[in-house]
Amino acid sequence: MGEGQLSDTVVSFRLKRAEEFARQWRVNAKRLQSLANNPQTPDSVRADALSEARSAAEIVGRRADEMAAFANMRGFNAWESDPLVAPVVVEIRAVENALTYAVETLAKA
């Protein structure tokens, strides 16, 4: 393995960690969407959920960017061409979109 190359262990670890990150935030996104879509959610809870959803969307977006940069570290010109990283980035972006939906829905109320 040459200088600057990532070991299989490092790649595997980073991918597993990112997959777990996406899974955990997917659960939170579903919870926040449920609060956003429930007209009986109290205003104070909606306000807290809106703040949480905004922060979460930002955190998740940064993680997707980090994983895209990881594909570059692995020698790919675009994350879409990395067969290991691309599915993880897509999953993280889907979670980001779910959180953005929650933000938009909560902000309307």
mmCIF file with all atom_site columns, C-alpha atoms in Angstrom:
data_model
loop_
_atom_site.group_PDB
_atom_site.id
_atom_site.type_symbol
_atom_site.label_atom_id
_atom_site.label_alt_id
_atom_site.label_comp_id
_atom_site.label_asym_id
_atom_site.label_entity_id
_atom_site.label_seq_id
_atom_site.pdbx_PDB_ins_code
_atom_site.Cartn_x
_atom_site.Cartn_y
_atom_site.Cartn_z
_atom_site.occupancy
_atom_site.B_iso_or_equiv
_atom_site.pdbx_formal_charge
_atom_site.auth_seq_id
_atom_site.auth_comp_id
_atom_site.auth_asym_id
_atom_site.auth_atom_id
_atom_site.pdbx_PDB_model_num
ATOM 1   C CA . MET A 1 1   ? 0.000   0.000  0.000  1.00 0.00 ? 1   MET A CA 1
ATOM 2   C CA . GLY A 1 2   ? 1.514   3.325  -1.086 1.00 0.00 ? 2   GLY A CA 1
ATOM 3   C CA . GLU A 1 3   ? 1.702   6.626  0.711  1.00 0.00 ? 3   GLU A CA 1
ATOM 4   C CA . GLY A 1 4   ? -1.704  8.299  0.984  1.00 0.00 ? 4   GLY A CA 1
ATOM 5   C CA . GLN A 1 5   ? -3.715  5.156  0.207  1.00 0.00 ? 5   GLN A CA 1
ATOM 6   C CA . LEU A 1 6   ? -6.367  4.099  2.667  1.00 0.00 ? 6   LEU A CA 1
ATOM 7   C CA . SER A 1 7   ? -6.330  0.602  4.081  1.00 0.00 ? 7   SER A CA 1
ATOM 8   C CA . ASP A 1 8   ? -9.317  -1.683 3.594  1.00 0.00 ? 8   ASP A CA 1
ATOM 9   C CA . THR A 1 9   ? -9.900  -1.522 7.339  1.00 0.00 ? 9   THR A CA 1
ATOM 10  C CA . VAL A 1 10  ? -10.089 2.278  7.328  1.00 0.00 ? 10  VAL A CA 1
ATOM 11  C CA . VAL A 1 11  ? -12.451 2.280  4.349  1.00 0.00 ? 11  VAL A CA 1
ATOM 12  C CA . SER A 1 12  ? -14.682 -0.375 5.901  1.00 0.00 ? 12  SER A CA 1
ATOM 13  C CA . PHE A 1 13  ? -14.766 1.418  9.243  1.00 0.00 ? 13  PHE A CA 1
ATOM 14  C CA . ARG A 1 14  ? -15.646 4.795  7.720  1.00 0.00 ? 14  ARG A CA 1
ATOM 15  C CA . LEU A 1 15  ? -18.391 3.271  5.562  1.00 0.00 ? 15  LEU A CA 1
ATOM 16  C CA . LYS A 1 16  ? -19.941 1.329  8.457  1.00 0.00 ? 16  LYS A CA 1
ATOM 17  C CA . ARG A 1 17  ? -19.843 4.417  10.651 1.00 0.00 ? 17  ARG A CA 1
ATOM 18  C CA . ALA A 1 18  ? -21.536 6.498  7.930  1.00 0.00 ? 18  ALA A CA 1
ATOM 19  C CA . GLU A 1 19  ? -24.200 3.829  7.399  1.00 0.00 ? 19  GLU A CA 1
ATOM 20  C CA . GLU A 1 20  ? -24.965 3.810  11.138 1.00 0.00 ? 20  GLU A CA 1
ATOM 21  C CA . PHE A 1 21  ? -25.054 7.609  11.131 1.00 0.00 ? 21  PHE A CA 1
ATOM 22  C CA . ALA A 1 22  ? -27.639 7.549  8.323  1.00 0.00 ? 22  ALA A CA 1
ATOM 23  C CA . ARG A 1 23  ? -29.720 4.900  10.088 1.00 0.00 ? 23  ARG A CA 1
ATOM 24  C CA . GLN A 1 24  ? -29.853 6.862  13.341 1.00 0.00 ? 24  GLN A CA 1
ATOM 25  C CA . TRP A 1 25  ? -30.736 10.142 11.644 1.00 0.00 ? 25  TRP A CA 1
ATOM 26  C CA . ARG A 1 26  ? -33.364 8.393  9.506  1.00 0.00 ? 26  ARG A CA 1
ATOM 27  C CA . VAL A 1 27  ? -35.156 7.435  12.738 1.00 0.00 ? 27  VAL A CA 1
ATOM 28  C CA . ASN A 1 28  ? -34.971 11.049 13.959 1.00 0.00 ? 28  ASN A CA 1
ATOM 29  C CA . ALA A 1 29  ? -36.189 12.358 10.598 1.00 0.00 ? 29  ALA A CA 1
ATOM 30  C CA . LYS A 1 30  ? -39.245 10.089 10.745 1.00 0.00 ? 30  LYS A CA 1
ATOM 31  C CA . ARG A 1 31  ? -40.012 11.318 14.271 1.00 0.00 ? 31  ARG A CA 1
ATOM 32  C CA . LEU A 1 32  ? -39.686 14.956 13.229 1.00 0.00 ? 32  LEU A CA 1
ATOM 33  C CA . GLN A 1 33  ? -41.827 14.404 10.125 1.00 0.00 ? 33  GLN A CA 1
ATOM 34  C CA . SER A 1 34  ? -44.469 12.784 12.295 1.00 0.00 ? 34  SER A CA 1
ATOM 35  C CA . LEU A 1 35  ? -44.528 15.828 14.565 1.00 0.00 ? 35  LEU A CA 1
ATOM 36  C CA . ALA A 1 36  ? -44.622 18.124 11.542 1.00 0.00 ? 36  ALA A CA 1
ATOM 37  C CA . ASN A 1 37  ? -47.545 16.285 9.937  1.00 0.00 ? 37  ASN A CA 1
ATOM 38  C CA . ASN A 1 38  ? -49.636 16.042 13.108 1.00 0.00 ? 38  ASN A CA 1
ATOM 39  C CA . PRO A 1 39  ? -51.963 19.065 13.370 1.00 0.00 ? 39  PRO A CA 1
ATOM 40  C CA . GLN A 1 40  ? -52.395 18.352 17.085 1.00 0.00 ? 40  GLN A CA 1
ATOM 41  C CA . THR A 1 41  ? -48.717 18.893 17.853 1.00 0.00 ? 41  THR A CA 1
ATOM 42  C CA . PRO A 1 42  ? -48.554 21.784 20.354 1.00 0.00 ? 42  PRO A CA 1
ATOM 43  C CA . ASP A 1 43  ? -46.890 24.991 19.159 1.00 0.00 ? 43  ASP A CA 1
ATOM 44  C CA . SER A 1 44  ? -44.098 24.736 21.732 1.00 0.00 ? 44  SER A CA 1
ATOM 45  C CA . VAL A 1 45  ? -43.271 21.219 20.565 1.00 0.00 ? 45  VAL A CA 1
ATOM 46  C CA . ARG A 1 46  ? -43.377 22.349 16.928 1.00 0.00 ? 46  ARG A CA 1
ATOM 47  C CA . ALA A 1 47  ? -40.940 25.164 17.704 1.00 0.00 ? 47  ALA A CA 1
ATOM 48  C CA . ASP A 1 48  ? -38.515 22.765 19.403 1.00 0.00 ? 48  ASP A CA 1
ATOM 49  C CA . ALA A 1 49  ? -38.881 20.272 16.554 1.00 0.00 ? 49  ALA A CA 1
ATOM 50  C CA . LEU A 1 50  ? -38.233 23.003 13.984 1.00 0.00 ? 50  LEU A CA 1
ATOM 51  C CA . SER A 1 51  ? -35.011 24.010 15.722 1.00 0.00 ? 51  SER A CA 1
ATOM 52  C CA . GLU A 1 52  ? -33.920 20.380 15.990 1.00 0.00 ? 52  GLU A CA 1
ATOM 53  C CA . ALA A 1 53  ? -34.769 19.643 12.349 1.00 0.00 ? 53  ALA A CA 1
ATOM 54  C CA . ARG A 1 54  ? -32.802 22.677 11.123 1.00 0.00 ? 54  ARG A CA 1
ATOM 55  C CA . SER A 1 55  ? -29.736 21.671 13.118 1.00 0.00 ? 55  SER A CA 1
ATOM 56  C CA . ALA A 1 56  ? -30.052 18.042 12.067 1.00 0.00 ? 56  ALA A CA 1
ATOM 57  C CA . ALA A 1 57  ? -30.363 18.902 8.370  1.00 0.00 ? 57  ALA A CA 1
ATOM 58  C CA . GLU A 1 58  ? -27.170 20.949 8.619  1.00 0.00 ? 58  GLU A CA 1
ATOM 59  C CA . ILE A 1 59  ? -25.282 18.168 10.425 1.00 0.00 ? 59  ILE A CA 1
ATOM 60  C CA . VAL A 1 60  ? -26.453 15.508 7.975  1.00 0.00 ? 60  VAL A CA 1
ATOM 61  C CA . GLY A 1 61  ? -25.612 17.706 4.973  1.00 0.00 ? 61  GLY A CA 1
ATOM 62  C CA . ARG A 1 62  ? -22.078 18.177 6.281  1.00 0.00 ? 62  ARG A CA 1
ATOM 63  C CA . ARG A 1 63  ? -21.716 14.419 6.707  1.00 0.00 ? 63  ARG A CA 1
ATOM 64  C CA . ALA A 1 64  ? -22.766 13.840 3.092  1.00 0.00 ? 64  ALA A CA 1
ATOM 65  C CA . ASP A 1 65  ? -20.144 16.374 1.995  1.00 0.00 ? 65  ASP A CA 1
ATOM 66  C CA . GLU A 1 66  ? -17.519 14.599 4.133  1.00 0.00 ? 66  GLU A CA 1
ATOM 67  C CA . MET A 1 67  ? -18.343 11.264 2.537  1.00 0.00 ? 67  MET A CA 1
ATOM 68  C CA . ALA A 1 68  ? -18.167 12.822 -0.941 1.00 0.00 ? 68  ALA A CA 1
ATOM 69  C CA . ALA A 1 69  ? -14.696 14.117 -0.036 1.00 0.00 ? 69  ALA A CA 1
ATOM 70  C CA . PHE A 1 70  ? -13.832 10.628 1.202  1.00 0.00 ? 70  PHE A CA 1
ATOM 71  C CA . ALA A 1 71  ? -14.529 9.309  -2.304 1.00 0.00 ? 71  ALA A CA 1
ATOM 72  C CA . ASN A 1 72  ? -11.972 11.826 -3.590 1.00 0.00 ? 72  ASN A CA 1
ATOM 73  C CA . MET A 1 73  ? -9.460  10.580 -0.993 1.00 0.00 ? 73  MET A CA 1
ATOM 74  C CA . ARG A 1 74  ? -10.044 7.097  -2.388 1.00 0.00 ? 74  ARG A CA 1
ATOM 75  C CA . GLY A 1 75  ? -9.013  8.345  -5.836 1.00 0.00 ? 75  GLY A CA 1
ATOM 76  C CA . PHE A 1 76  ? -12.385 8.944  -7.485 1.00 0.00 ? 76  PHE A CA 1
ATOM 77  C CA . ASN A 1 77  ? -13.076 12.203 -9.342 1.00 0.00 ? 77  ASN A CA 1
ATOM 78  C CA . ALA A 1 78  ? -16.739 12.209 -8.284 1.00 0.00 ? 78  ALA A CA 1
ATOM 79  C CA . TRP A 1 79  ? -18.431 10.481 -5.380 1.00 0.00 ? 79  TRP A CA 1
ATOM 80  C CA . GLU A 1 80  ? -21.016 9.089  -7.818 1.00 0.00 ? 80  GLU A CA 1
ATOM 81  C CA . SER A 1 81  ? -18.334 6.940  -9.437 1.00 0.00 ? 81  SER A CA 1
ATOM 82  C CA . ASP A 1 82  ? -17.191 5.337  -6.170 1.00 0.00 ? 82  ASP A CA 1
ATOM 83  C CA . PRO A 1 83  ? -19.123 2.057  -5.876 1.00 0.00 ? 83  PRO A CA 1
ATOM 84  C CA . LEU A 1 84  ? -18.657 1.898  -2.105 1.00 0.00 ? 84  LEU A CA 1
ATOM 85  C CA . VAL A 1 85  ? -19.256 5.512  -1.133 1.00 0.00 ? 85  VAL A CA 1
ATOM 86  C CA . ALA A 1 86  ? -22.018 6.454  -3.597 1.00 0.00 ? 86  ALA A CA 1
ATOM 87  C CA . PRO A 1 87  ? -24.816 4.409  -1.959 1.00 0.00 ? 87  PRO A CA 1
ATOM 88  C CA . VAL A 1 88  ? -23.932 5.842  1.448  1.00 0.00 ? 88  VAL A CA 1
ATOM 89  C CA . VAL A 1 89  ? -23.943 9.423  0.157  1.00 0.00 ? 89  VAL A CA 1
ATOM 90  C CA . VAL A 1 90  ? -27.297 8.813  -1.528 1.00 0.00 ? 90  VAL A CA 1
ATOM 91  C CA . GLU A 1 91  ? -28.732 7.455  1.736  1.00 0.00 ? 91  GLU A CA 1
ATOM 92  C CA . ILE A 1 92  ? -27.399 10.372 3.757  1.00 0.00 ? 92  ILE A CA 1
ATOM 93  C CA . ARG A 1 93  ? -28.781 12.873 1.209  1.00 0.00 ? 93  ARG A CA 1
ATOM 94  C CA . ALA A 1 94  ? -32.179 11.129 1.434  1.00 0.00 ? 94  ALA A CA 1
ATOM 95  C CA . VAL A 1 95  ? -32.133 11.659 5.191  1.00 0.00 ? 95  VAL A CA 1
ATOM 96  C CA . GLU A 1 96  ? -31.132 15.282 4.654  1.00 0.00 ? 96  GLU A CA 1
ATOM 97  C CA . ASN A 1 97  ? -34.094 15.706 2.287  1.00 0.00 ? 97  ASN A CA 1
ATOM 98  C CA . ALA A 1 98  ? -36.446 14.157 4.856  1.00 0.00 ? 98  ALA A CA 1
ATOM 99  C CA . LEU A 1 99  ? -35.177 16.589 7.481  1.00 0.00 ? 99  LEU A CA 1
ATOM 100 C CA . THR A 1 100 ? -35.545 19.512 5.073  1.00 0.00 ? 100 THR A CA 1
ATOM 101 C CA . TYR A 1 101 ? -39.148 18.441 4.456  1.00 0.00 ? 101 TYR A CA 1
ATOM 102 C CA . ALA A 1 102 ? -39.742 18.445 8.214  1.00 0.00 ? 102 ALA A CA 1
ATOM 103 C CA . VAL A 1 103 ? -38.226 21.935 8.458  1.00 0.00 ? 103 VAL A CA 1
ATOM 104 C CA . GLU A 1 104 ? -40.440 23.262 5.675  1.00 0.00 ? 104 GLU A CA 1
ATOM 105 C CA . THR A 1 105 ? -43.574 21.676 7.109  1.00 0.00 ? 105 THR A CA 1
ATOM 106 C CA . LEU A 1 106 ? -42.873 22.837 10.660 1.00 0.00 ? 106 LEU A CA 1
ATOM 107 C CA . ALA A 1 107 ? -42.064 26.376 9.462  1.00 0.00 ? 107 ALA A CA 1
ATOM 108 C CA . LYS A 1 108 ? -45.458 26.674 7.732  1.00 0.00 ? 108 LYS A CA 1
ATOM 109 C CA . ALA A 1 109 ? -47.436 26.167 10.921 1.00 0.00 ? 109 ALA A CA 1
#
